[in-house]
CSV table of C-alpha atoms in Angstrom, one decimal:
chain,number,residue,atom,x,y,z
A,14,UNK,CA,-175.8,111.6,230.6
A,15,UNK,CA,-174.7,114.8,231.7
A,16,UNK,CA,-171.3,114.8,229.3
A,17,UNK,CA,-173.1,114.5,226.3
A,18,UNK,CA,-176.1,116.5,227.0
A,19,UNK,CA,-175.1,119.4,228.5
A,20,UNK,CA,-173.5,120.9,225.8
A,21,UNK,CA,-176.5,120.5,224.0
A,22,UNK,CA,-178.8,121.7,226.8
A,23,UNK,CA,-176.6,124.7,227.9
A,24,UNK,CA,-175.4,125.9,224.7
A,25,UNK,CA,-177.9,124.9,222.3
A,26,UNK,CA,-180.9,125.5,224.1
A,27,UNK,CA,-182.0,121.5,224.1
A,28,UNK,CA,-184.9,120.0,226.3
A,29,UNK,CA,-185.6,116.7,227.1
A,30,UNK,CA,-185.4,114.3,229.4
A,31,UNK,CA,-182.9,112.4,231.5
A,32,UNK,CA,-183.5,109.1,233.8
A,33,UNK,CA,-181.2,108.5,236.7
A,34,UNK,CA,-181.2,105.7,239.4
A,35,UNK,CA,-180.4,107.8,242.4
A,36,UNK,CA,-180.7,111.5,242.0
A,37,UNK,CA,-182.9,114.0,240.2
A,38,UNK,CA,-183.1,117.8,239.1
A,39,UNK,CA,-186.0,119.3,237.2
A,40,UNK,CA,-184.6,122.5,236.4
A,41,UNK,CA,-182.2,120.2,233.9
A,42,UNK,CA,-184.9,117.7,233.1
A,43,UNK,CA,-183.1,114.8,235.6
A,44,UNK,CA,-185.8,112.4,236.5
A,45,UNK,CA,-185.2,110.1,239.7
A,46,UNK,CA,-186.0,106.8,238.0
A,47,UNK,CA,-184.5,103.3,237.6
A,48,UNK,CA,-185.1,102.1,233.8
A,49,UNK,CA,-185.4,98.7,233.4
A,50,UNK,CA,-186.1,96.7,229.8
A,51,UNK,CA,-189.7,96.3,231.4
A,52,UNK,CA,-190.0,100.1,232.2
A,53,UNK,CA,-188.3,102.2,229.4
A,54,UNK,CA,-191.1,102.7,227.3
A,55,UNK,CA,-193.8,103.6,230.0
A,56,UNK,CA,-191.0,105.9,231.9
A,57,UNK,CA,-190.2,107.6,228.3
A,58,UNK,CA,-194.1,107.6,227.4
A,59,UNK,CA,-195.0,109.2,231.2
A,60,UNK,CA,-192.5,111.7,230.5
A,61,UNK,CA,-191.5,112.6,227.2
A,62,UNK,CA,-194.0,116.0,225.4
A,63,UNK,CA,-196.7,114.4,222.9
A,64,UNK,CA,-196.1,114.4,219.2
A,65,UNK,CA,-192.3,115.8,220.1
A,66,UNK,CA,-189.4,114.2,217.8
A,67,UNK,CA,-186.8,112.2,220.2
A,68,UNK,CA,-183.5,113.9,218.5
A,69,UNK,CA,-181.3,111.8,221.3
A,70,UNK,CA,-181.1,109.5,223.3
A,71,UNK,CA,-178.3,108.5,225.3
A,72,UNK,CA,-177.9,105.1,226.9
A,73,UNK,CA,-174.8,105.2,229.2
A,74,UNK,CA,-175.9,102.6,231.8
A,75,UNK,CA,-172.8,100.0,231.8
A,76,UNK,CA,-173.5,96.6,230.8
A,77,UNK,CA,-177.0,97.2,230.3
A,78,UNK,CA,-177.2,99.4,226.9
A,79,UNK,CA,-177.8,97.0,224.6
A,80,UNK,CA,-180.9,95.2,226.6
A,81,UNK,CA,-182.3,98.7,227.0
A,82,UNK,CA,-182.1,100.0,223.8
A,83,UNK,CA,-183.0,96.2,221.8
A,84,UNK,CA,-186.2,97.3,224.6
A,85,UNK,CA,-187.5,100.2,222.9
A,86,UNK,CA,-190.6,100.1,221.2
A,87,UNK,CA,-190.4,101.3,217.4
A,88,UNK,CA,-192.4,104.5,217.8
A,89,UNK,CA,-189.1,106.6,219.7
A,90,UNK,CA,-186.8,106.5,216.7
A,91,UNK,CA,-184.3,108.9,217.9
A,92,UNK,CA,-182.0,110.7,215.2
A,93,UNK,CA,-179.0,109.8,217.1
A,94,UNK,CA,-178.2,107.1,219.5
A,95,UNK,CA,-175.5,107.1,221.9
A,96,UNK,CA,-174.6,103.8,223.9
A,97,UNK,CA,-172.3,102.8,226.3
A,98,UNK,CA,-169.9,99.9,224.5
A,99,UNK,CA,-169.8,96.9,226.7
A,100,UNK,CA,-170.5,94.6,223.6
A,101,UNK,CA,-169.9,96.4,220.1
A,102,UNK,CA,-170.1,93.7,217.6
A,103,UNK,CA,-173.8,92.8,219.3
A,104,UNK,CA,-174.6,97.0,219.5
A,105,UNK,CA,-173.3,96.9,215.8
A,106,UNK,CA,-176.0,94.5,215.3
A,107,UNK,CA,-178.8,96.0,216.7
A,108,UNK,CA,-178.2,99.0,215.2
A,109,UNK,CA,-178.3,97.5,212.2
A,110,UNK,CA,-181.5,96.0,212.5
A,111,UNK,CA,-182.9,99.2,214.0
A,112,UNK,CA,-181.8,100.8,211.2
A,113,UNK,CA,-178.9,103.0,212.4
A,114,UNK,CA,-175.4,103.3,211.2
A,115,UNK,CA,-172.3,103.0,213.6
A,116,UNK,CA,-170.6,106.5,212.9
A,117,UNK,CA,-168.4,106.7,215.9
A,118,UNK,CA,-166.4,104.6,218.7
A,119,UNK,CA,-164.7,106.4,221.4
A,120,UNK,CA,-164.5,106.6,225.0
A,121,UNK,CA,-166.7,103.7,225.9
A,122,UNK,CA,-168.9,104.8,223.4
A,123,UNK,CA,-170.6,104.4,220.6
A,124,UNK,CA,-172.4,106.7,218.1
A,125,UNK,CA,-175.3,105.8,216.0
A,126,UNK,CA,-177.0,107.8,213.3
C-alpha cells in the first residue's frame, strides 16, 4: 500500500484507509486487519467515513487480488483500482465486467480506471 499511497497522502493531502495483516498506524490511516473475500466489505463498511466517495483502492495482496476485489460489493466503486497482477487476462476480465478500463501494467501491477 504504502508505495502508491503515500504520495497521495503526503503530498496531496489524501485520507483513507489502509488494511494490513500484521502491523498498524493510525496517524497514516494503517488498520491492523486481515481482509478476507468474506470480510472486505464489513472491514471497509466499519471503517470507511459515511457518504465519502472511495477515489482508490489498492489491492496489493499477492495472489489474492482478483478474489478480493471480484468480492466487493457494488456500492464502493472506486475511481481507480490498482491490483497486484498474479493473473491479468482474468483481472482484465473483471475489470471489464466491473466496468473499469485497464490503463496501465507495470511492476506487478495493474491500473484500472
Amino acid at each position: 500500500h504504502a508505495c502508491h499511497t503515500r504520495f497521495l497522502r503526503a503530498v496531496r493531502g489524501w485520507k483513507g484507509v489502509m488494511f494490513e495483516r500484521y502491523h498498524a498506524n493510525l496517524f497514516i490511516g494503517l488498520i491492523q486487519r486481515m481482509v478476507t473475500p468474506e470480510n472486505i466489505n464489513s472491514i471497509i463498511e466499519e471503517s470507511w467515513p459515511p457518504g465519502q466517495d472511495m477515489a482508490l483502492l489498492s489491492i496489493l495482496v499477492t495472489g489474492a487480488a482478483f478474489v478480493l476485489w471480484a468480492s466487493l460489493a457494488a456500492k464502493w466503486r472506486p475511481r481507480v483500482v490498482v491490483a497486484d497482477c498474479s493473473g491479468l487476462a482474468a483481472l482484465r476480465q473483471l475489470g471489464w465486467r466491473k466496468n473499469y478500463s485497464l490503463v496501465h501494467v507495470g511492476m506487478g501491477s495493474v491500473f484500472f480506471l
